[in-house]
Coordinates of C-alpha atoms and ligand atoms in Angstrom, one line a residue:
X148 CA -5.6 32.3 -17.4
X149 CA -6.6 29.1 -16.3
X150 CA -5.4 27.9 -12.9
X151 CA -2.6 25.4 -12.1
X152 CA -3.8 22.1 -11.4
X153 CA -2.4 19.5 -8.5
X154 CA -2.2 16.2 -7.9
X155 CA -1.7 14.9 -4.3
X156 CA -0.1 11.5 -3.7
X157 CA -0.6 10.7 0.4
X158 CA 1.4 7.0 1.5
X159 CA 1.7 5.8 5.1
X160 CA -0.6 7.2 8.3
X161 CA -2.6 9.1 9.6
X162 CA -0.2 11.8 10.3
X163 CA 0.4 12.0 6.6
X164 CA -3.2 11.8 5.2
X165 CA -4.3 15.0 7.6
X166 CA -0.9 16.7 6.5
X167 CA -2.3 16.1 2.8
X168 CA -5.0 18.0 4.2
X169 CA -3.2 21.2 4.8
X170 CA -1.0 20.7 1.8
X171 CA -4.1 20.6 -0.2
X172 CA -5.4 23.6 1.7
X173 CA -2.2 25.3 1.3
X174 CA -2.0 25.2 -2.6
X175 CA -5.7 26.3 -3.2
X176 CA -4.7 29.4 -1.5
X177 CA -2.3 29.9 -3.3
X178 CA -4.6 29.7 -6.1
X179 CA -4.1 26.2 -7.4
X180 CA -7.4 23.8 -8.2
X181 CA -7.0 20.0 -7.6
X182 CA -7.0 18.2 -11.2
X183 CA -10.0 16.0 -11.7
X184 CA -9.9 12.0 -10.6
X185 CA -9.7 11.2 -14.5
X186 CA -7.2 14.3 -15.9
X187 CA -4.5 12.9 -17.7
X188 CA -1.8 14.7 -15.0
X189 CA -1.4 17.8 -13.6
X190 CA 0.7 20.5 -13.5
X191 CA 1.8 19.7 -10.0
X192 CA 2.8 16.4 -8.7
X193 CA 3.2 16.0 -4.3
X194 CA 4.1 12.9 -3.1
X195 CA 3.6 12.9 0.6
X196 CA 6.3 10.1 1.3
X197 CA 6.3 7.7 4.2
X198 CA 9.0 6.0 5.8
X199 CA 8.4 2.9 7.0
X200 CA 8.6 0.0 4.6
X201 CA 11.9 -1.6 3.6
X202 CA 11.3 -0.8 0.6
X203 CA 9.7 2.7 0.4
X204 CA 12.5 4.3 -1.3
X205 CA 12.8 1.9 -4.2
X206 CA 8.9 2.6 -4.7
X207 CA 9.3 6.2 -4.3
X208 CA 11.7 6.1 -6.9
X209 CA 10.0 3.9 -8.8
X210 CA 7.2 6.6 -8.9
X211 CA 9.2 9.3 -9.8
X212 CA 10.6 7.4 -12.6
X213 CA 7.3 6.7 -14.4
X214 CA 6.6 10.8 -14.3
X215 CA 9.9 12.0 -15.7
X216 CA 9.1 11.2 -19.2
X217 CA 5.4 12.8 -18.5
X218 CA 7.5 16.1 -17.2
X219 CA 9.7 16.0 -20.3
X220 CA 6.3 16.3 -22.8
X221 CA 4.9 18.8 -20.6
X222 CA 6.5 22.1 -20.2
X223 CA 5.8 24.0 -17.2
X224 CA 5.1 20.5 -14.6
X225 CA 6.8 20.2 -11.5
X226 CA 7.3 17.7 -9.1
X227 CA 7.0 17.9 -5.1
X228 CA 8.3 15.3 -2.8
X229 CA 7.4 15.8 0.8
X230 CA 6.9 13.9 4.2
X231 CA 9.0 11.1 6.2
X232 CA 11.0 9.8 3.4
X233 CA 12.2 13.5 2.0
X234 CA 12.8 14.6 5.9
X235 CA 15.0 11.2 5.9
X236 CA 16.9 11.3 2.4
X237 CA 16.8 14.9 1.8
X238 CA 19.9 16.0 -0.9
X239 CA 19.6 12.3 -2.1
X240 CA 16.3 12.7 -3.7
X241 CA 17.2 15.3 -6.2
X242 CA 20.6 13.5 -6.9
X243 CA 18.7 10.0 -7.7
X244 CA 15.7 12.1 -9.6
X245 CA 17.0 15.6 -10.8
X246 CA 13.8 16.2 -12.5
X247 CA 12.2 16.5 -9.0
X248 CA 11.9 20.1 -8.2
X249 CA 11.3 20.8 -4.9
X250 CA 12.2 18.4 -1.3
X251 CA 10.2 20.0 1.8
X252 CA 10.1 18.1 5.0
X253 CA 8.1 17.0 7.6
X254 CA 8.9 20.5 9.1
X255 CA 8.2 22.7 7.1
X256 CA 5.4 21.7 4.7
X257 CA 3.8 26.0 5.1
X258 CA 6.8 26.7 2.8
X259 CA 5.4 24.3 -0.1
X260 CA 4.0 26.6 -2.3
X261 CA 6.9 29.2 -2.0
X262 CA 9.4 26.7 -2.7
X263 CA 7.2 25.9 -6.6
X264 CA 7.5 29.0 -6.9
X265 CA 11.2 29.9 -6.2
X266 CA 12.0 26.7 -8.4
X267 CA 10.0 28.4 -11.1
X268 CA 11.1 31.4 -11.1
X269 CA 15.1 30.0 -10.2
X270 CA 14.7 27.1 -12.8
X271 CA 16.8 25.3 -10.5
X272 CA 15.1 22.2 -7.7
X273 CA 14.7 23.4 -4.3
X274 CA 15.3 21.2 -1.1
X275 CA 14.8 22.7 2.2
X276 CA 14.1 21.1 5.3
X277 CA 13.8 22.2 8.9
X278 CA 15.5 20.3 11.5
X279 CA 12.3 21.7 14.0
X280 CA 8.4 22.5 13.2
X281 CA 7.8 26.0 12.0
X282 CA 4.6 26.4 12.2
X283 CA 1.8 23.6 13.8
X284 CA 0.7 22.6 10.6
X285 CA -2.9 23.5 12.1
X286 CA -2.3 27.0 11.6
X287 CA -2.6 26.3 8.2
X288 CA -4.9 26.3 5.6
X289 CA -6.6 23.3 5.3
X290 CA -8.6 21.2 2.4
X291 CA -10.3 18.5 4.3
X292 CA -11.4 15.2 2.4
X293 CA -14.9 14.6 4.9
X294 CA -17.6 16.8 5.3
X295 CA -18.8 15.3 8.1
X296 CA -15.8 14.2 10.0
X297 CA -12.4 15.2 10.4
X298 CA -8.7 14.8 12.0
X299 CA -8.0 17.6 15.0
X300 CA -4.1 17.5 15.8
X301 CA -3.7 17.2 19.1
X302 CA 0.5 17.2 19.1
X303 CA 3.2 16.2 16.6
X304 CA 6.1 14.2 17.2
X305 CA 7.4 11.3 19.8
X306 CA 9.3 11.2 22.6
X307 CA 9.6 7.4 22.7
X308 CA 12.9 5.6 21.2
X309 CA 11.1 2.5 20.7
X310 CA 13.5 0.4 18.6
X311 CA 11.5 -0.9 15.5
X312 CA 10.3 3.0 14.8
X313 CA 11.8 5.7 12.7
X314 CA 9.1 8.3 13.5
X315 CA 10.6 10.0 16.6
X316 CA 13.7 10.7 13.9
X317 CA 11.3 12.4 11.4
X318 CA 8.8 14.1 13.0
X319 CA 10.9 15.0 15.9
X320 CA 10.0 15.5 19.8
X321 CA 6.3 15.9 20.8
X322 CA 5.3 19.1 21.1
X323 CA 1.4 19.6 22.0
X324 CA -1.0 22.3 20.8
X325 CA -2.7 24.5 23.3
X326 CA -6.3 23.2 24.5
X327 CA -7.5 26.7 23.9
X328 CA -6.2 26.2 20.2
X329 CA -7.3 22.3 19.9
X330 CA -10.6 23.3 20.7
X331 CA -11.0 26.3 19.1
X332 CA -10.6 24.3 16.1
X333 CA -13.2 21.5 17.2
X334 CA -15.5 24.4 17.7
X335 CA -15.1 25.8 14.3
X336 CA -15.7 22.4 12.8
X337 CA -18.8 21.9 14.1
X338 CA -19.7 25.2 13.2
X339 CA -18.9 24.0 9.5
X340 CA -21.4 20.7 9.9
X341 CA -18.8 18.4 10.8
X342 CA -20.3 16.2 13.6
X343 CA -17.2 13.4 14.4
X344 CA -13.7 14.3 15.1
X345 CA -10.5 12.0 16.1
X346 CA -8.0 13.3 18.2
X347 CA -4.9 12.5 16.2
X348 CA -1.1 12.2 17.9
X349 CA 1.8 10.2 18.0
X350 CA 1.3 9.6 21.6
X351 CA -2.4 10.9 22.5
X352 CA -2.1 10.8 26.0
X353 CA 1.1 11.6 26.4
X354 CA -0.7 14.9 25.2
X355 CA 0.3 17.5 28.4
X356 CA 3.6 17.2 28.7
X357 CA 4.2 20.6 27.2
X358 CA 2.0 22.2 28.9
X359 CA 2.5 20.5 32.5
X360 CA -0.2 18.8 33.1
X361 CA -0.4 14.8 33.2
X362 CA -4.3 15.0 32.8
X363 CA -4.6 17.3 30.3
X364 CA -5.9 14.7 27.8
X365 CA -8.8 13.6 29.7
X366 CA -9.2 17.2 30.6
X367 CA -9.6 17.6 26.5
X368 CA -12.0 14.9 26.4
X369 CA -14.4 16.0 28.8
X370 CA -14.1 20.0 27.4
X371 CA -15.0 18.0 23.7
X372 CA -17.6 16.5 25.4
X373 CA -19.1 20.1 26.1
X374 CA -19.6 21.3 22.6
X375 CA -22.9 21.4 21.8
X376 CA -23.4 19.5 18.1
X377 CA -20.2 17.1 18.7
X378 CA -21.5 14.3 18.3
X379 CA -18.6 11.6 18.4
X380 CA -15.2 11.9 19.4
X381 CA -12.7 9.5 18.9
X382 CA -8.8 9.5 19.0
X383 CA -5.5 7.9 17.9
X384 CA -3.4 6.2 19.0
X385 CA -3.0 6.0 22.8
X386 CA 0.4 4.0 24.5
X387 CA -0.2 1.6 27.0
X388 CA 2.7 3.6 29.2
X389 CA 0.9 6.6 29.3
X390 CA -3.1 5.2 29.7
X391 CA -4.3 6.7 32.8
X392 CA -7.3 6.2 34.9
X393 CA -8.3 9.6 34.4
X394 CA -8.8 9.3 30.5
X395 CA -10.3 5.8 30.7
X396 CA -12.8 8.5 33.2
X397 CA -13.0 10.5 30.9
X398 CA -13.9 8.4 28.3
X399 CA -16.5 6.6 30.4
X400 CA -18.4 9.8 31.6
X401 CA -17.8 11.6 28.7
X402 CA -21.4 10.8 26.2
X403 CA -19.9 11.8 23.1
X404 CA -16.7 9.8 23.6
X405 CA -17.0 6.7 21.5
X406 CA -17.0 3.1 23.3
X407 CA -14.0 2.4 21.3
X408 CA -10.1 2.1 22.0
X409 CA -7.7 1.5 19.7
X410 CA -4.4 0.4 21.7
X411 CA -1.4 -1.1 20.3
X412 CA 0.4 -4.0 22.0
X413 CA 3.1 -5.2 19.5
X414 CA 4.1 -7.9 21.7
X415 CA 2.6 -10.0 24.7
X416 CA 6.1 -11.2 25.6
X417 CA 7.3 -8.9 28.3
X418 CA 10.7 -9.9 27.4
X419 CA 9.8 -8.8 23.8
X420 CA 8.8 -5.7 24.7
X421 CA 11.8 -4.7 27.0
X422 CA 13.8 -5.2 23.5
X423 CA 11.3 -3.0 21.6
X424 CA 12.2 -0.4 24.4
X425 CA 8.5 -0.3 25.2
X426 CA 7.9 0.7 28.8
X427 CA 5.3 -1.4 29.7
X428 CA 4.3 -4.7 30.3
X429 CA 2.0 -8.1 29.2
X430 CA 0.4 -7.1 33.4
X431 CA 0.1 -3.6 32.7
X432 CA -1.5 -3.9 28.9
X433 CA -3.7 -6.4 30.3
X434 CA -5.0 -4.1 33.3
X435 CA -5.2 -1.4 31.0
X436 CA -7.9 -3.8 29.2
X437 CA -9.6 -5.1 32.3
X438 CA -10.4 -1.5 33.9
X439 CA -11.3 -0.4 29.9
X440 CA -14.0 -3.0 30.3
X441 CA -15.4 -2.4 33.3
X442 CA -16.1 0.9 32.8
X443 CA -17.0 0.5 29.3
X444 CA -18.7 -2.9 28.9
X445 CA -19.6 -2.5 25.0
X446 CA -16.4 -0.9 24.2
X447 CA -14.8 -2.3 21.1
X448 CA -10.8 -3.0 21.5
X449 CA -8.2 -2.6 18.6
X450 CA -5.1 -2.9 18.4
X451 CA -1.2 -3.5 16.2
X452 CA 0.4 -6.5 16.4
X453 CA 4.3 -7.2 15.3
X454 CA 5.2 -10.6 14.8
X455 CA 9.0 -11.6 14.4
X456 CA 10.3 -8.8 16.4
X457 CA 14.1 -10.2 16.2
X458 CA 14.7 -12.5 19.0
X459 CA 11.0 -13.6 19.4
X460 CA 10.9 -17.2 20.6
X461 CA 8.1 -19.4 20.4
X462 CA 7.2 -19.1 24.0
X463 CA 7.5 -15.1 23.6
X464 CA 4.9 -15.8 20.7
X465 CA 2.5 -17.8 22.7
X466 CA 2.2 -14.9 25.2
X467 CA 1.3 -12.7 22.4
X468 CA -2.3 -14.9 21.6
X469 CA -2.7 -15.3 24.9
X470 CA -2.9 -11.4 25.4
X471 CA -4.7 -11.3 22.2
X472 CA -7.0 -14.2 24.0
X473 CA -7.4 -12.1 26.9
X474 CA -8.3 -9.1 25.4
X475 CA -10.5 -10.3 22.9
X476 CA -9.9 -7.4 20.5
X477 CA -12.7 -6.8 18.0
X478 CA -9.9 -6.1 15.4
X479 CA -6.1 -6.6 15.3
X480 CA -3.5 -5.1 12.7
X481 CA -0.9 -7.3 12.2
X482 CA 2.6 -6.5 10.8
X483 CA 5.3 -9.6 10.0
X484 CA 8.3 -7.8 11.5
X485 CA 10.4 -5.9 8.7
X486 CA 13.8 -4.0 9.1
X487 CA 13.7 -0.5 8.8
X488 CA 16.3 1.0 8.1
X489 CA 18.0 3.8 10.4
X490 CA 16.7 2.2 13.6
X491 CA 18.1 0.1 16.6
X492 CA 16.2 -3.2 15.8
X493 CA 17.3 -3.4 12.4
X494 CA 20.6 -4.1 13.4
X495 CA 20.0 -6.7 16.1
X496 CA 21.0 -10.4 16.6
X497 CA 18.2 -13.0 16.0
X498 CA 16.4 -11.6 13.4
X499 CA 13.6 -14.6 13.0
X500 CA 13.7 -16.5 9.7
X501 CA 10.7 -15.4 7.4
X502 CA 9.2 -18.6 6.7
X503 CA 9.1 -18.8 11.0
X504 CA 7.9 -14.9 11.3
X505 CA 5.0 -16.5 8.5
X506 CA 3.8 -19.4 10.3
X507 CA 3.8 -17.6 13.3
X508 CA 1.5 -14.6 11.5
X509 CA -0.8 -17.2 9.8
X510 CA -1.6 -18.4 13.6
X511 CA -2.1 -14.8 14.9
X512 CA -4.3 -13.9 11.7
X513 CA -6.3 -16.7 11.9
X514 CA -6.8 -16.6 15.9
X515 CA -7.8 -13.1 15.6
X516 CA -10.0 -13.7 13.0
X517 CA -12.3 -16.5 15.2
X518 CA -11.9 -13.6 17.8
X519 CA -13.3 -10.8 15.6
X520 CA -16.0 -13.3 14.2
X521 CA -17.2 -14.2 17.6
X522 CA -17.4 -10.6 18.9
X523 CA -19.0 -9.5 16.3
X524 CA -21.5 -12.4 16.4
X525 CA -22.2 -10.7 20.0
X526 CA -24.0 -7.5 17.9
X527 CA -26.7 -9.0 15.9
X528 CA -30.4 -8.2 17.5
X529 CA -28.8 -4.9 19.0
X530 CA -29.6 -1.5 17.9
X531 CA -27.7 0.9 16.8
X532 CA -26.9 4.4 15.4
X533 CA -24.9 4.8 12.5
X534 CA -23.2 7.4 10.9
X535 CA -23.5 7.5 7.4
X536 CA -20.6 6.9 5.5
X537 CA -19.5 8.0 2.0
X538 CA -17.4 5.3 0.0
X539 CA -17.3 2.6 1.5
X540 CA -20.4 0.6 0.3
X541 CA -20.3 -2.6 -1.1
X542 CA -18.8 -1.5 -4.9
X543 CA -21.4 -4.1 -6.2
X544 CA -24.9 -3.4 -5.0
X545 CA -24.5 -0.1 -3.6
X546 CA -27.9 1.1 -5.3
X547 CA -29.8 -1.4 -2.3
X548 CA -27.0 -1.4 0.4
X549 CA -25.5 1.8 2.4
X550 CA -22.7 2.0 4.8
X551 CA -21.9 3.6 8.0
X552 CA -19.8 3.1 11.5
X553 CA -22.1 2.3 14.8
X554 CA -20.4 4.3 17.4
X555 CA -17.9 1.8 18.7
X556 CA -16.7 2.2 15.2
X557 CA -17.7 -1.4 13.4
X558 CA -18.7 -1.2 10.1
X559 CA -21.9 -2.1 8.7
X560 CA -23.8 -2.8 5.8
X561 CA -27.3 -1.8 6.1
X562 CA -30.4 -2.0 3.6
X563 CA -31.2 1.6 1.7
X564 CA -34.6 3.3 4.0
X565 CA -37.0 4.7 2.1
X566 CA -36.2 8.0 3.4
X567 CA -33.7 9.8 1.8
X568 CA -29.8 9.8 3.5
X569 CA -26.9 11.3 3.3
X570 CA -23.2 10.5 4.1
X571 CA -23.4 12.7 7.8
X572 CA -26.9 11.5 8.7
X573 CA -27.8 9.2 11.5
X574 CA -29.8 6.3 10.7
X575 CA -30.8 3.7 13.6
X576 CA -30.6 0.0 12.7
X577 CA -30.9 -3.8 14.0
X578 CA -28.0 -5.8 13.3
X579 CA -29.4 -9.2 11.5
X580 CA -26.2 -10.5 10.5
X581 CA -22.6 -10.6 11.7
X582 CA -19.0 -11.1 9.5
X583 CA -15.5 -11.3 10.8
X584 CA -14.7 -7.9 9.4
X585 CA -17.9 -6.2 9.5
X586 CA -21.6 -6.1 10.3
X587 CA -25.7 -6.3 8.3
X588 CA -28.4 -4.4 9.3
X589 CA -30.7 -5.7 6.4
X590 CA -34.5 -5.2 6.4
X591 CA -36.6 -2.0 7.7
X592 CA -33.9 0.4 8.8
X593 CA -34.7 3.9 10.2
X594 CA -35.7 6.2 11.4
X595 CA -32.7 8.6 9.6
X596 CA -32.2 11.3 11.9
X597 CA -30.6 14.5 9.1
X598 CA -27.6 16.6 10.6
X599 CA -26.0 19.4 10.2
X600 CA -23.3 16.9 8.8
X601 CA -25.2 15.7 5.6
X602 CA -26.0 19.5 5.1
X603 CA -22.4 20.0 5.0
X604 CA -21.9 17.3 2.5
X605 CA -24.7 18.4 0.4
X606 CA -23.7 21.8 0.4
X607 CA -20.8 20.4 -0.8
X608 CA -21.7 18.4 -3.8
X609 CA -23.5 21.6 -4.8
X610 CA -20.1 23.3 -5.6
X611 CA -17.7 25.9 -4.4
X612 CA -20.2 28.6 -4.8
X613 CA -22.7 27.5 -2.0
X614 CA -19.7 25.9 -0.5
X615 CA -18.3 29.6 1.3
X616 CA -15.0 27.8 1.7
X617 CA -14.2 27.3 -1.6
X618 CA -14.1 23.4 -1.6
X619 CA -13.8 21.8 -5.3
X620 CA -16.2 19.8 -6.9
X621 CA -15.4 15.9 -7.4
X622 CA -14.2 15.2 -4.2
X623 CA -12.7 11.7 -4.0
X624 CA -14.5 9.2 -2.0
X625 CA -13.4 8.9 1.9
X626 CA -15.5 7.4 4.4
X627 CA -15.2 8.7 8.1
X628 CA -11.7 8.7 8.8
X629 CA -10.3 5.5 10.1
X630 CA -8.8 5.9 13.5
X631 CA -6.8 2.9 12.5
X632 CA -3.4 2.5 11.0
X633 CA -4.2 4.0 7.5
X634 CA -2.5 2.2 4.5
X635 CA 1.4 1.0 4.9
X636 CA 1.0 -2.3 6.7
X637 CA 3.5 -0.6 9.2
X638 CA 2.8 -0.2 12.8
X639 CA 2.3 3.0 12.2
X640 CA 1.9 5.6 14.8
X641 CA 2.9 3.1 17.4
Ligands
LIG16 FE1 6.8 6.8 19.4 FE2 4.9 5.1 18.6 FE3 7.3 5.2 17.3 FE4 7.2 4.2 19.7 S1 6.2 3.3 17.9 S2 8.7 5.7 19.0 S3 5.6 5.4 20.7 S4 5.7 6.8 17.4
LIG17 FE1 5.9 9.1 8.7 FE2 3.6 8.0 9.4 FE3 5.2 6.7 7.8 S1 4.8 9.3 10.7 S2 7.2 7.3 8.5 S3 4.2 8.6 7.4 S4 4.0 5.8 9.3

């Protein structure tokens, strides 16, 4: 009998693309195979849903719609909807789509593959959700997209109530992992080739609170910093109340801790961010940034952005670029304010016209941009070591032009050595040329320095035989995971 096949379909963050993971990993235990890029469906649809957006339902449903016809011509197909928006709408997914067959939450997503089956074998859809995590979704099995680099959960949930945000309602209060078990895990990844890691949370370094301990997350960079083949470690996403001198230590004296911080500011206004229900403020962001620099000189600075947080005034504005003038971040995700629905802001006075919250954007985008543009004009004649990435060349001369992350995490384009290279290998080059949004390294480039990590990769494009883990050909492309707001335009994971 052939084997089932699945389709995964990941929107909004981080959180959702490494919970992907495990769903993924989940299935092929239970003895599902992922359907090729080009199959014409597959017996299993999962949409790993996301939240955020105004309008994520209407897209959900728009989604679902297109595959009921598909399910009707194919006997046997079932369809999976997971993740923020199924922990939020739960019983009404199933009334607005009965052909949907199983709900599963943010909770809960270990009990995927039972709940296909029960709705198999019960011919009727299944929705169960868990008002509390069952199981840290890294106890479970896992599929991971990189070879080379990978997502380590650090902790789940939020205990902010910040007043734009709907996460804290769907993924619930943080709860942290055990260092033992966080590490454990780094350990066994390097032990498979992979050679980068991100710490991912909702609220890195509020990572502790569980256990006790206010400096546990430095504590965790520094133990990462003693495994021996680690090369990078990164993490996402830090809040400003919660930054401590100890990790910005940490990060300093740790080697393998990238020179790279990715800290989201939303606002400059202080007033602003009072009504966000964010705890600090413009001083405290801005020292944050100051000490960050001085102890990391080369450090690149990222950060989100919302503009047209209701009640925003043009002077609240202006101290948002001058923060953003201050810090001179290397890259800024910005967000035109939207209501979502379900939290506090959405309902206040003084929501800011749209054709305001737009002019206001265009100023920000175009600010940042000179910003980005003149930092990175700050790289070219330096020399650096990049980590070769996989899919994210330049689609139209990728035969002469290869593409990795330096380890402050900017992307360049560099010219193909002569040697042979791998996604996972190091290769050193000069930056010759600088963009707003990334970076050239054209000419002689080398030497390429081969890893453990581009044996990993190669192992895997030689199948799921020499594979030992059972990986799947065809692989979709992914480059090393972004430690960046992944796809929704959102502010994300903070
Ligand atoms: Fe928590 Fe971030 Fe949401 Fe604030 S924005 S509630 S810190 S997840
Ligand atoms: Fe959930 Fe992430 Fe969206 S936590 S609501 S998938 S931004």
């Amino acid at each position: 009998m052939t084997a089932k096949t699945y389709e995964l379909r990941t929107f909004g963050c981080q959180m959702n693309v490494h919970d992907s993971e495990r769903m993924a990993g989940l299935l092929e235990d239970a003895g599902y195979v992922r359907a090729p890029e080009n199959a014409d469906g597959a017996d299993v649809v999962v949409f790993n849903t996301c939240a955020v957006r105004e309008n994520a339902d209407n897209r959900l449903y728009g989604n679902l719609g297109q595959l009921a016809p598909k399910k009707a011509a194919r006997p046997g197909m079932q369809i999976a909807v997971g993740g923020c928006l199924a922990q939020k709408d739960r019983e009404t997914i199933v009334r607005k789509a009965p052909w949907v067959d199983v709900v599963f939450g943010t909770h809960n997503v270990g009990k995927l593959p039972v709940l296909l089956e029960r709705a198999r074998v019960q011919e009727e859809a299944q929705v169960e959700l868990a008002e509390s995590l069952e199981a840290f979704p890294s106890t479970l099995p896992t599929r991971r997209e990189s070879a080379y680099a990978a997502w380590v959960s650090v902790s789940v949930g939020c205990n902010n109530t910040c007043t734009f945000c709907i996460v804290p309602q769907l993924r619930g209060k943080e709860k942290d992992r055990r260092p033992g078990d966080i590490l454990a895990e780094v350990e066994a990844l390097v032990a498979e080739g992979v050679t980068e890691i991100t710490l991912l949370g909702q609220n890195v370094n509020a990572y502790g609170q569980d256990i006790g301990d206010r400096e546990a997350f430095g504590k965790l960079l520094r133990a990462c910093g003693r495994i021996e083949g680690l090369e990078r470690v990164r993490f996402t996403s830090p809040h400003p109340r919660d930054f401590t001198d100890d990790v910005i230590a940490a990060m300093a004296e740790t080697p393998n801790v990238m020179p790279q911080l990715h800290m989201p500011l939303q606002s400059g206004s202080s007033r602003v961010l009072k009504a966000m229900r964010r705890s600090y403020r413009q001083e405290r962001f801005l020292g944050i940034i100051e000490k960050v620099r001085d102890a990391m000189p080369h450090a690149a600075l990222s950060t989100d952005i919302i503009v047209g947080f209701p009640g925003e005034t043009e002077e609240d504005f202006e101290e948002t670029l001058h923060v953003v003038r201050e810090s001179r971040f290397a890259q800024a995700f910005t967000f035109q304010y939207s209501k979502r629905p379900g939290t506090p802001a959405a309902e206040m006075d003084g929501q800011v016209p749209k054709e305001v919250v737009q002019e206001r954007y265009e100023r920000l985008v175009a600010l940042q941009e000179e910003i980005s543009w003149e930092e990175n004009r700050k790289q070219v004649g330096r020399t650096v070591e990049l980590l070769v990435a996989e899919g994210e060349g330049r689609k139209d001369d990728t035969t002469h032009r290869l593409s990795g992350r330096a380890p402050d995490n900017r992307l360049v384009h560099f010219t193909r050595p002569e040697e042979p290279v791998r996604p996972g290998d190091m290769v050193t080059a000069e930056i010759t040329y600088a963009a707003p949004h990334h970076l050239l390294a054209e000419g002689t480039v080398g030497p390429v320095r081969r890893t453990r990590a581009g044996d990993a990769w190669e192992r895997r494009q030689a199948g799921p035989e020499d594979d030992g883990r059972g990986v799947l050909l065809g692989l979709p492309k992914v480059g090393v995971p972004e430690p960046l707001p992944a796809a929704e335009g959102c502010c994300t994971t903070h």
